[in-house]
Structure formats: C-alpha cells, structure tokens
Amino acid sequence: MNNLKNICICALVFLALACKKQANSDLDTRMENTDASIDNKVSDLLSKMTLEEKIGQMNQYNGFWDVTGPTPTNGDAAKKYEHLRKGYVGSMLNVKGVKDVRAVQKIAVEETRLGIPLIIGFDVIHGYKTLSPIPLAEAASWDLKAIKKSAEVAAKEASAAGINWTFAPMVDISRDARWGRVMEGAGEDTYLGSKIAVARVEGFQGNDLASPFTVAACAKHWAGYGFAEAGRDYNAVDVGSSTLNNIIFPPFKAALDAGVKTFMNSFNELNGIPATGNAYLQRELLKGKWEFDGFVVSDWWSIKEMVKHGFAKDKRQAAEYAIKAGSDMDMESYAYVEELAGLVRDGKVDESLIDDAVSRILRVKFELGLFDDPYKYCDEAREKQVIGCKEIQEACLDMAKKSIVLLKNENQLLPLKKEGLKIALIGALASDKTSPLGSWRLAAEDNTAVSILEGMQQYPNNDLTYAKGADFVYGEAKFTSELNINTKDRSGFPEAIEAAKNSDVVVMVLGEHAFQSGEARSRADIGLPSLQQELLETIYAVNKNIILVLNNGRPLAIPWADEHIPAIVEAWHLGTQSGNAITQVLYGDYNPSGKLPMTFPRNVGQIPIYYNHKNTGRPTLPASNDVFWSHYIDESNAPLYPFGYGLSYTSFAYSNLKVEKISDNSVKVSVDLKNTGKVKGKEVVQLYIHDLFARVTRPIKELKGFEMVELEPNQTKTIEFVLTELELGFFNNEGEFILEPGEFNVFVGGNSQADLKGSFQL
Ligand code: BGC
C-alpha cells in the first residue's frame, strides 16, 4: 500500500516536472552554479534529461582493470567507453588515483551532452593505501573517537586519490565466525555495532560533504547478509521479525540517523525474496517509514543474480523487479542500461520511478559539490602530499594499538623485559609484510606493512632469533584467487625447534592469512590452518614459555592453545603499522585495552554462539541430573572467550553498584571502578540489562552502555549510565518499538559475563 502511495506521489511530482521540460540543447544546458536549493537544481537538471540519460545515471561500471567481483563477460572496455561518452554512466567503481579518475571524469564532464559528473566509488573499508586495522579489529577497541578518526583519515587519503564515495561502513551484524566477512563489520552486537556505524559515517562524511577531504558513506549490506545460513557467503537468509528489528536493522538506522548518504543492498535472499528485489526493505521501510532520501546501490551483479536466485526469469524482469523494489543504481549488472528504457516504453515500469532514483543520485552528487567542481578530488599535488603522510600513519598506528586484545597472560609473562632476554620469534606470519594489510586493500601495495619481525628488531637489547617454522602460503596471495596453503612441508621445523630450545621465551605468530577472511572466504573449520597447530604443539614440547600472537580476521576456535599456552594476544590484521603496534604491546609501551566484539567459540559446532542469546525453557542442568536440557553432550555451552572480554597489564575491581529510578521510564546506574594493579590502564566498563519477562522474550543479557575509563594505579572513579526507554524498550513482532513495564536486572563489568548485579522495576 505504502509502496503504491509513494509511486503515485512520485508520478504527480514528475508529471509537473515534465510540463516544465525545456527543449534539450547542447552544452549550454550544463548546470551552472546557482543559488537555488539542491532540490531545485535536481529538478531542473532532470527536466533536461532524456530517458536514456536518466537511466545512465543509474548505471555503475567497474573500471577497466581491478575487479572486486566475478569478471564481467559482456562488459568490455570499448562498450564502457562508448557508454561513458553518451552519458550512460553515472558512476564508476575501482577507478583509483587522480590520473585515472580525471580521465573518466573528463569524458563524463566534457564529452557528454549534459556534462554530469561521475560519482567515483571505491571500497575504502579500512583505509585506502595506508591501512588501518580490519573493521572487526577496530571494533575491538570500543573506542569510538579513534574509530571515527580512522574513517576520517581514510576519507582524507581516498579523496586525495580521486575517490568521493566509499562502500563502507559494513554494518552487518553476524554471529557466525565461519562467515569470512565478519572481518569487515563490528561483530555480533547490535548496540556496539550501532555506535560504531555512527562513528564511521561521521568519520567518512565529516560535517561537510562538500569538503574535498570527505567522502559519501554507504551503509551495507541491506539487509540480513551477516546471517547467511551456515556462515557460507551469499547463502540464503531466513530470520524472523524479532531478529530483524532488534538485531539486524538498528545499526542501519543508526547510520541513517547519522546522515549516511547511500545504502547498498545485499546478495542474499531474505525470507525468500532477494534483498535487491525486496520492496519491503527498500521502498517501504528504508525510503518510506525511515524517510531515507539518499540512494541505494545494488551489490555487484546482485540485480542479474535474481535470475539465479529463481526470482526473476531473465535480466529484463530482474531490472523491473529491482527498480520497483527501490534499487536506484545498478553495479555492473548492465541490467538497467540494457533493459530499463524498453521496460518504460512497454509500460512495465513507470518513468516516475526512474525520476525518483535519478533525483536521489543527482542530489548526492550536488551535495558532494561535484557540479561546482567535478575535479575537486583530482589534485595531483594533494595526492602526493596526503597519501601515506605522517598524520595518516600515526592514526593507523594509534588505531592498531587500540585494537589489540590480551586474551591470556599467566604469570605476567607479558610485558617482555627490554633487555637480557633470548627470544625466538617463530611463524611465517611474523615476517609477512603483506598479510597484515588485511583483506580489503585494493589500493595498497604488497609488502608495505611493518612486520612483527621488523617491530621486534626495534628493541635491540634482547637477543632475537627468527625461524619461520613452516611456509604458510605458497606463491603470490591475491585478492581474486584461492590460496595455496602448505599442508606438508615441515622442513623448517628443526630450525624453529632449535631456536625455541635456546631461548627464554618464544613469540609465535600464528593465525590466518589475510585472504582467509573477507568476501567469499567462509571457513568450515576455524582452527589454526596449515601446519600451524602442529608447529605450536611441537614448539611447546621444547619450550612452554610461549606468547602466542594471533593474526586473524575472525574468531578462531583454539581450545588447545587456551589450555596450554601461557600468554595469548589477539592482534587481528592490523594494517600498515601492524608490527609496530604489536611490539609496543608486547614490550609494555602500550597497555592493551581491547575487548572482543565477537564471541570466540571452543568448537566450531557451537556456532552461532553469542552472548545475548535466549534463556530457553531448559537452560540449566536439572536437579534430577538427567539429560533433558539445552546443551551439547560432547562440548560445553560456554565460549572460549566471551563477548566484551579482554585483559590489561593492570587489573580492575568493580564495586558499589547503585541503581536509582529517575523517572517512570528511566534509571541511573553507577559503579565504582578501581585500578588495582601497578600500572596505568584503560578499561571498557560495560553495562548489560536483562528484561526478565516480556511478551516477546528478551535475551539473557543485552549491552546497553559502555564507557572507556583510564585510571592510574589505585585510582577509583565512579561511572554513571542513564538508561531511558531507548535502551529499555524493544521491537515487538509487528515491528513497533515498545516499552513493557516489569522487572529488569542490570549487570556491570569488564565483559559480557559481568556478574555485579542490580535490579529495578518499571
Ligand atoms: C561486495 C561489496 C563491495 C562491492 C564492490 C561486492 O562483491 O559485496 O561489499 O562494495 O563488491 O567492490
């Protein structure tokens, strides 16, 4: 119904516009910079456009080189050039660097009839050329200021290279570590994810989209992509209303409220309807109820893939369904450019839908200031000066240190002493200068990350020996191909054993290669790949004093390591400054404060495992000691490391929890936090609630507040949280946000197993 109403309104508006239509002339019709509002400028320009030119604005082509999806078969460069010249291309992606951006922009602006500039998109996911940690790692910092800064410097670098639109942030919540794209999001929690979504949007877009240092952001993938069945990328998604409204949608809504200019839809079907052809998601909810006035770009080929989904019978029908459902721009499917005009002429698609989509796209281009100066991002001098500059390197280093999570530190093995130690550094990843760059690094050059070996060499007063132990990956690791992993060659083991035998302490760097996580990198086994588990056990047999540094893009199931290895540091894929950040933490020059944004399972069979689960009707071992309760007979229900967990070189004590009702619908919670250790440190104080009884059951715990606190030894601080109906309410199964009176528990502590408990009644 809503849908129909929207379409009718659009039709009326554009009928009026059509009456104003002037005869199309030539270059004179180009937009001048006027004082009129952007809406007026958009209508004016629209009235001058032919149907084909309008559809052209809805057509996005990949550049002529890199691809981030399957290579197009019918999209040769000649055709793309021809379309560009005719004004049948509104956007390009994967065109990078001022020279190349200027070249395509010049065609759009100087050779087409109306001279409408292109919007240039790129996956600036965790940096452009200088890389910050993968987004999951950044989320582990829980430091919203630092995350915002990281997006801000990424925008600065990307915009200096001609880019004005990033396909980020990915705000998909996921509870499945098998899914490779968990590296690209903020983890499993919708509250933390929403806060981070805002920080990233604000960082990318700044206060002024027209500034040459900011880029338009894109909340993706709308919606449900992180719930791919069995964690297999692109797989179907089937989730109910409660999960959609309470878990999946909120980070998107938060991004929207923060002013995100674009959305990207997703590859998956959602409850039987591909997201790209899903009118409920795009027209009814996003553009209707939420009043989003930016535009929706499809994902790569996601329009034509609706045929493979078994939803549309051919590309023409896919184009029809996509535009009707509210997908405004077609990424690489060639569906709009080839089919939409015919659909309009045959009366299958109302031109008002095209006008609406084009208006949305043009509005963003106006807001970016592209009509005022299409070359504002094309300044070679700025490109040279900004890319890789000190400010960006420093922000990446800062973010990298803040992203590290200390998982275990028995007998204070860490931090390392700075002199007099014999250290064996073992593992192929320890000297790798490419893998730390992470999975989304289309503009970065291989071998440009600081390796851990290089980082360790900056502490010269210890005696360091490096031994690889075993190759991990053979050949060149590429974004577009499967990795060739070593599963047999143990010839490096003896050298590593020797080094370990002769040292006081062993630092082992193990985990995943960057291209083992990310898009299309789902894993069924999330242990240590290659020969690494065997190497770890072999070294442990000769020296138990091991510090295990993990490099990975997802939670790993490493129960053996947790049981045997005294110190474990989660160091993800930390980007260009990786080795510097890790060694500063190992040597105590930086006291770690990261907290896991995703639960680490003991066993892949526990997945999906997440802290905010339901209680079930049979949550605990019955008094009768029988078997009939919700559990596994071969594994505990408990995670290896819970959500929100992470240690410090100091220790913290929580006390004095107070809960005070301040109105009918709000409470104040306060707690004292004391640094009980010997060094200064930061703690992320986390607040969880449990709504005990509700007409739609609530999770056993839900994060509803957090604060980063830095304390000197012995210092105590009182932290306060205010919970309002926003935190205390939830969406019912009709999608309405409600607040039910009743009993609540509140928990405060340093992770999701926090047991300092209070309660209140609404
Ligand atoms: C991904 C998107 C990405 C797009 C363009 C797709 O394969 O799913 O997240 O933005 O490619 O590179």
Coordinates of C-alpha atoms in Angstrom, one line a residue, residues 243-595:
T243 CA 15.9 -10.7 15.0
L244 CA 15.4 -8.4 12.0
N245 CA 14.1 -5.5 14.0
N246 CA 16.1 -5.9 17.2
I247 CA 19.4 -7.1 15.9
I248 CA 19.9 -6.6 12.1
F249 CA 18.2 -3.2 11.5
P250 CA 19.4 -1.0 14.3
P251 CA 22.9 -0.3 13.0
F252 CA 21.5 0.7 9.6
K253 CA 19.0 3.0 11.3
A254 CA 21.8 4.5 13.3
A255 CA 23.9 5.1 10.1
L256 CA 20.9 6.7 8.5
D257 CA 20.3 9.0 11.5
A258 CA 24.0 9.9 11.3
G259 CA 23.3 11.1 7.8
V260 CA 24.7 8.3 5.6
K261 CA 24.2 9.2 2.0
T262 CA 23.8 5.8 0.4
F263 CA 22.9 2.3 1.2
M264 CA 24.0 -0.9 -0.7
N265 CA 21.6 -3.8 -0.8
S266 CA 22.8 -7.3 -0.4
F267 CA 23.4 -10.5 -2.4
N268 CA 21.3 -12.7 -0.1
E269 CA 17.6 -13.5 -0.3
L270 CA 15.8 -12.6 2.9
N271 CA 12.9 -15.0 3.8
G272 CA 12.6 -16.0 0.1
I273 CA 13.0 -12.6 -1.5
P274 CA 16.3 -11.3 -2.8
A275 CA 17.2 -8.1 -1.0
T276 CA 17.8 -6.4 -4.3
G277 CA 14.2 -7.1 -5.3
N278 CA 12.8 -6.6 -1.9
A279 CA 10.3 -3.7 -1.9
Y280 CA 9.6 -4.1 1.9
L281 CA 13.2 -3.4 2.7
Q282 CA 14.0 -0.7 0.3
R283 CA 10.7 1.2 -0.5
E284 CA 8.5 0.5 2.4
L285 CA 10.9 0.6 5.3
L286 CA 14.0 2.5 4.2
K287 CA 12.6 5.1 1.9
G288 CA 9.1 5.0 3.4
K289 CA 9.0 4.7 7.1
W290 CA 12.6 5.8 7.7
E291 CA 12.4 8.6 5.1
F292 CA 15.9 7.9 3.6
D293 CA 16.5 10.5 0.9
G294 CA 19.8 9.2 -0.4
F295 CA 20.2 6.4 -2.9
V296 CA 20.5 2.6 -2.9
V297 CA 23.2 1.0 -5.0
S298 CA 22.9 -2.7 -5.8
D299 CA 25.7 -5.0 -4.9
W300 CA 28.0 -6.3 -7.7
W301 CA 25.7 -8.2 -10.1
S302 CA 23.0 -8.5 -7.5
I303 CA 20.3 -7.4 -9.9
K304 CA 21.0 -10.0 -12.5
E305 CA 21.7 -12.6 -9.9
M306 CA 18.0 -12.5 -9.1
V307 CA 17.6 -14.8 -12.1
K308 CA 20.0 -17.4 -10.4
H309 CA 18.0 -17.0 -7.2
G310 CA 15.0 -18.2 -9.1
F311 CA 13.1 -14.9 -8.5
A312 CA 13.2 -13.2 -11.9
K313 CA 13.0 -15.2 -15.1
D314 CA 15.5 -13.1 -17.0
K315 CA 17.6 -9.9 -16.8
R316 CA 14.8 -7.8 -18.1
Q317 CA 12.5 -9.0 -15.3
A318 CA 15.3 -8.6 -12.8
A319 CA 15.7 -5.0 -13.8
E320 CA 12.0 -4.5 -13.5
Y321 CA 11.8 -6.0 -10.0
A322 CA 14.9 -4.1 -8.8
I323 CA 13.7 -0.7 -9.8
K324 CA 10.2 -1.3 -8.5
A325 CA 11.7 -2.5 -5.2
G326 CA 13.8 0.6 -4.8
S327 CA 17.3 -0.2 -6.1
D328 CA 18.5 3.0 -7.6
M329 CA 21.8 2.2 -9.1
D330 CA 23.0 -1.0 -10.8
M331 CA 26.5 -2.1 -10.0
E332 CA 27.9 -4.0 -13.0
S333 CA 24.8 -6.0 -13.9
Y334 CA 24.2 -4.0 -17.2
A335 CA 20.6 -4.6 -16.4
Y336 CA 19.3 -1.1 -16.1
V337 CA 21.3 0.3 -19.0
E338 CA 20.2 -2.5 -21.3
E339 CA 16.6 -3.1 -20.1
L340 CA 15.1 -0.1 -18.3
A341 CA 14.3 2.0 -21.4
G342 CA 12.4 -0.8 -23.0
L343 CA 10.5 -1.5 -19.8
V344 CA 9.4 2.1 -19.6
R345 CA 8.4 2.2 -23.3
D346 CA 6.4 -1.1 -22.9
G347 CA 4.6 0.4 -19.9
K348 CA 6.1 -2.1 -17.5
V349 CA 7.9 0.5 -15.4
D350 CA 6.6 3.9 -14.7
E351 CA 9.1 6.7 -15.6
S352 CA 8.4 8.3 -12.2
L353 CA 10.4 5.5 -10.6
I354 CA 13.3 6.3 -12.8
D355 CA 13.0 10.0 -12.0
D356 CA 12.9 9.3 -8.3
A357 CA 16.1 7.1 -8.5
V358 CA 17.9 9.7 -10.6
S359 CA 16.9 12.6 -8.3
R360 CA 18.4 10.7 -5.4
I361 CA 21.6 10.1 -7.2
L362 CA 21.9 13.6 -8.5
R363 CA 21.2 15.0 -5.1
V364 CA 24.2 13.3 -3.6
K365 CA 26.4 14.5 -6.5
F366 CA 25.2 18.1 -5.8
E367 CA 25.9 17.6 -2.1
L368 CA 29.4 16.4 -2.8
G369 CA 29.9 19.6 -4.8
L370 CA 30.7 17.7 -7.9
F371 CA 28.7 20.1 -10.1
D372 CA 30.6 23.1 -8.7
D373 CA 33.9 21.4 -9.4
P374 CA 34.0 17.9 -10.9
Y375 CA 37.8 17.8 -10.5
K376 CA 37.8 18.8 -6.8
Y377 CA 39.2 15.4 -5.9
C378 CA 41.7 15.4 -8.7
D379 CA 44.7 17.4 -7.5
E380 CA 48.0 15.6 -8.1
A381 CA 49.9 17.8 -5.7
R382 CA 47.5 16.9 -2.9
E383 CA 47.6 13.3 -3.8
K384 CA 51.3 13.2 -3.5
Q385 CA 51.3 15.1 -0.2
V386 CA 48.5 13.3 1.5
I387 CA 48.9 9.6 0.6
G388 CA 50.9 7.8 3.3
C389 CA 51.5 11.1 5.2
K390 CA 52.5 11.2 8.8
E391 CA 49.1 12.1 10.2
I392 CA 47.6 9.0 8.5
Q393 CA 50.4 6.7 9.6
E394 CA 50.1 7.9 13.1
A395 CA 46.3 7.5 13.2
C396 CA 46.7 3.9 11.8
L397 CA 49.3 3.1 14.5
D398 CA 47.1 4.5 17.2
M399 CA 44.1 2.6 16.0
A400 CA 46.2 -0.6 15.7
K401 CA 47.4 -0.4 19.3
K402 CA 43.9 0.2 20.5
S403 CA 42.6 -2.8 18.6
I404 CA 44.8 -5.4 20.3
V405 CA 43.1 -7.7 22.8
L406 CA 45.1 -9.5 25.5
L407 CA 43.4 -12.9 25.9
K408 CA 45.6 -14.6 28.4
N409 CA 48.6 -13.6 30.5
E410 CA 49.6 -16.3 33.0
N411 CA 52.4 -15.4 35.4
Q412 CA 52.7 -12.0 33.9
L413 CA 54.7 -13.4 31.0
L414 CA 53.9 -10.1 29.3
P415 CA 55.1 -7.4 29.0
L416 CA 58.5 -8.5 27.9
K417 CA 61.6 -7.2 29.6
K418 CA 63.5 -4.9 27.2
E419 CA 67.0 -6.4 27.8
G420 CA 68.8 -9.5 28.6
L421 CA 66.2 -11.9 27.0
K422 CA 66.8 -14.6 24.4
I423 CA 63.7 -14.5 22.3
A424 CA 62.8 -16.9 19.5
L425 CA 60.3 -15.5 17.0
I426 CA 58.5 -18.2 15.1
G427 CA 55.9 -18.4 12.4
A428 CA 55.7 -17.4 8.7
L429 CA 53.3 -14.6 9.6
A430 CA 55.9 -13.0 11.8
S431 CA 57.9 -11.8 8.8
D432 CA 54.9 -11.3 6.5
K433 CA 54.7 -7.7 5.3
T434 CA 51.5 -8.3 3.2
S435 CA 49.1 -10.3 5.2
P436 CA 48.7 -7.7 8.0
L437 CA 47.2 -5.4 5.3
G438 CA 44.0 -7.4 5.6
S439 CA 41.6 -8.4 3.0
W440 CA 40.2 -5.1 1.6
R441 CA 43.3 -3.4 0.3
L442 CA 42.7 -2.7 -3.3
A443 CA 44.9 0.4 -3.4
A444 CA 47.7 -0.8 -1.1
E445 CA 50.9 -2.3 -2.3
D446 CA 52.1 -5.7 -1.2
N447 CA 55.0 -5.7 1.3
T448 CA 54.1 -2.4 2.8
A449 CA 53.1 -3.4 6.3
V450 CA 55.6 -3.3 9.1
S451 CA 56.1 -6.9 10.1
I452 CA 56.3 -8.2 13.6
L453 CA 59.9 -9.2 12.9
E454 CA 60.7 -5.6 12.0
G455 CA 58.8 -4.4 15.0
M456 CA 60.8 -6.7 17.3
Q457 CA 64.1 -5.6 15.8
Q458 CA 63.4 -2.1 17.2
Y459 CA 64.1 -3.4 20.7
P460 CA 67.8 -4.2 20.2
N461 CA 68.8 -5.1 23.7
N462 CA 67.3 -8.6 23.6
D463 CA 68.8 -11.4 21.6
L464 CA 66.3 -12.2 18.8
T465 CA 66.3 -15.3 16.6
Y466 CA 63.7 -15.7 13.8
A467 CA 62.7 -19.0 12.4
K468 CA 59.7 -19.4 10.1
G469 CA 59.0 -23.0 11.1
A470 CA 56.9 -23.7 8.0
D471 CA 55.7 -21.9 5.0
F472 CA 52.1 -20.9 5.3
V473 CA 51.1 -19.9 1.9
Y474 CA 52.9 -20.6 -1.4
G475 CA 53.1 -18.3 -4.3
E476 CA 51.5 -14.9 -4.6
A477 CA 48.5 -14.3 -2.4
K478 CA 45.9 -12.5 -4.5
F479 CA 42.5 -11.0 -3.7
T480 CA 41.0 -12.9 -6.6
S481 CA 42.3 -16.4 -6.2
E482 CA 42.3 -19.3 -3.7
L483 CA 45.4 -19.6 -1.5
N484 CA 47.9 -22.3 -2.0
I485 CA 48.4 -23.5 1.6
N486 CA 51.3 -25.6 2.9
T487 CA 50.0 -28.8 4.5
K488 CA 53.0 -31.0 4.1
D489 CA 56.4 -29.3 4.2
R490 CA 57.9 -29.5 7.6
S491 CA 61.5 -28.9 6.6
G492 CA 61.6 -25.7 8.6
F493 CA 60.6 -27.3 11.9
P494 CA 64.1 -28.3 13.1
E495 CA 65.4 -24.8 12.9
A496 CA 62.4 -23.5 14.8
I497 CA 62.8 -26.2 17.5
E498 CA 66.4 -25.3 17.9
A499 CA 65.6 -21.6 18.2
A500 CA 62.9 -22.3 20.8
K501 CA 65.2 -24.6 22.8
N502 CA 67.8 -21.9 23.1
S503 CA 65.6 -19.1 24.2
D504 CA 64.0 -17.8 27.4
V505 CA 60.8 -17.0 25.7
V506 CA 59.1 -17.8 22.4
V507 CA 56.9 -15.5 20.5
M508 CA 54.8 -17.5 18.0
V509 CA 52.8 -15.6 15.3
L510 CA 50.1 -17.8 14.0
G511 CA 46.6 -17.5 12.6
E512 CA 45.1 -16.8 9.3
H513 CA 46.5 -15.2 6.2
A514 CA 44.5 -12.0 5.4
F515 CA 42.9 -13.7 2.3
Q516 CA 41.5 -16.4 4.5
S517 CA 38.9 -14.0 5.7
G518 CA 36.8 -11.4 3.8
E519 CA 34.3 -11.8 1.0
A520 CA 33.9 -15.4 -0.3
R521 CA 36.3 -16.7 2.4
S522 CA 34.0 -18.7 4.6
R523 CA 35.6 -21.5 6.6
A524 CA 34.1 -24.7 7.9
D525 CA 37.0 -25.2 10.3
I526 CA 38.1 -22.2 12.2
G527 CA 41.1 -23.6 13.9
L528 CA 44.7 -22.7 13.0
P529 CA 45.2 -23.5 9.3
S530 CA 48.1 -25.1 7.5
L531 CA 50.7 -26.8 9.8
Q532 CA 50.4 -24.2 12.5
Q533 CA 48.7 -26.2 15.2
E534 CA 51.3 -28.9 14.8
L535 CA 54.1 -26.4 14.9
L536 CA 52.6 -24.9 18.0
E537 CA 52.5 -28.2 19.8
T538 CA 55.9 -29.2 18.6
I539 CA 57.5 -26.0 19.9
Y540 CA 55.5 -26.3 23.2
A541 CA 57.2 -29.7 23.7
V542 CA 60.6 -28.0 23.9
N543 CA 59.7 -24.6 25.5
K544 CA 56.5 -23.9 27.3
N545 CA 57.2 -20.2 27.7
I546 CA 55.2 -19.2 24.6
I547 CA 53.5 -15.9 23.8
L548 CA 51.1 -16.7 21.0
V549 CA 50.3 -13.7 18.8
L550 CA 47.2 -14.3 16.7
N551 CA 46.7 -12.7 13.3
N552 CA 43.2 -13.4 12.0
G553 CA 40.1 -11.9 10.5
R554 CA 37.5 -13.8 12.6
P555 CA 37.2 -15.5 16.0
L556 CA 39.2 -18.8 16.0
A557 CA 38.5 -22.0 17.9
I558 CA 41.8 -22.6 19.7
P559 CA 40.9 -24.6 22.8
W560 CA 44.3 -26.4 22.9
A561 CA 46.2 -23.1 22.8
D562 CA 44.0 -21.6 25.5
E563 CA 44.6 -24.6 27.7
H564 CA 48.4 -24.8 27.3
I565 CA 49.9 -21.5 26.1
P566 CA 50.5 -19.1 29.0
A567 CA 50.1 -15.8 27.0
I568 CA 47.8 -15.1 24.0
V569 CA 47.5 -11.8 22.2
E570 CA 44.7 -11.2 19.7
A571 CA 46.3 -9.0 17.0
W572 CA 44.0 -9.5 14.0
H573 CA 45.1 -8.0 10.7
L574 CA 46.2 -4.6 11.9
G575 CA 47.2 -2.8 8.7
T576 CA 50.2 -0.9 7.7
Q577 CA 51.5 -0.3 11.2
S578 CA 50.9 -3.8 12.4
G579 CA 54.4 -4.8 13.6
N580 CA 54.9 -1.5 15.4
A581 CA 51.6 -1.8 17.3
I582 CA 52.1 -5.4 18.3
T583 CA 55.6 -5.0 19.6
Q584 CA 54.7 -1.9 21.5
V585 CA 52.1 -4.0 23.3
L586 CA 54.4 -7.0 23.8
Y587 CA 57.0 -4.7 25.4
G588 CA 54.5 -2.8 27.5
D589 CA 55.0 0.5 25.8
Y590 CA 51.3 0.3 25.3
N591 CA 49.0 -1.2 27.8
P592 CA 46.3 -3.2 25.9
S593 CA 42.6 -2.3 26.4
G594 CA 40.8 -4.1 23.6
K595 CA 37.7 -6.1 24.2

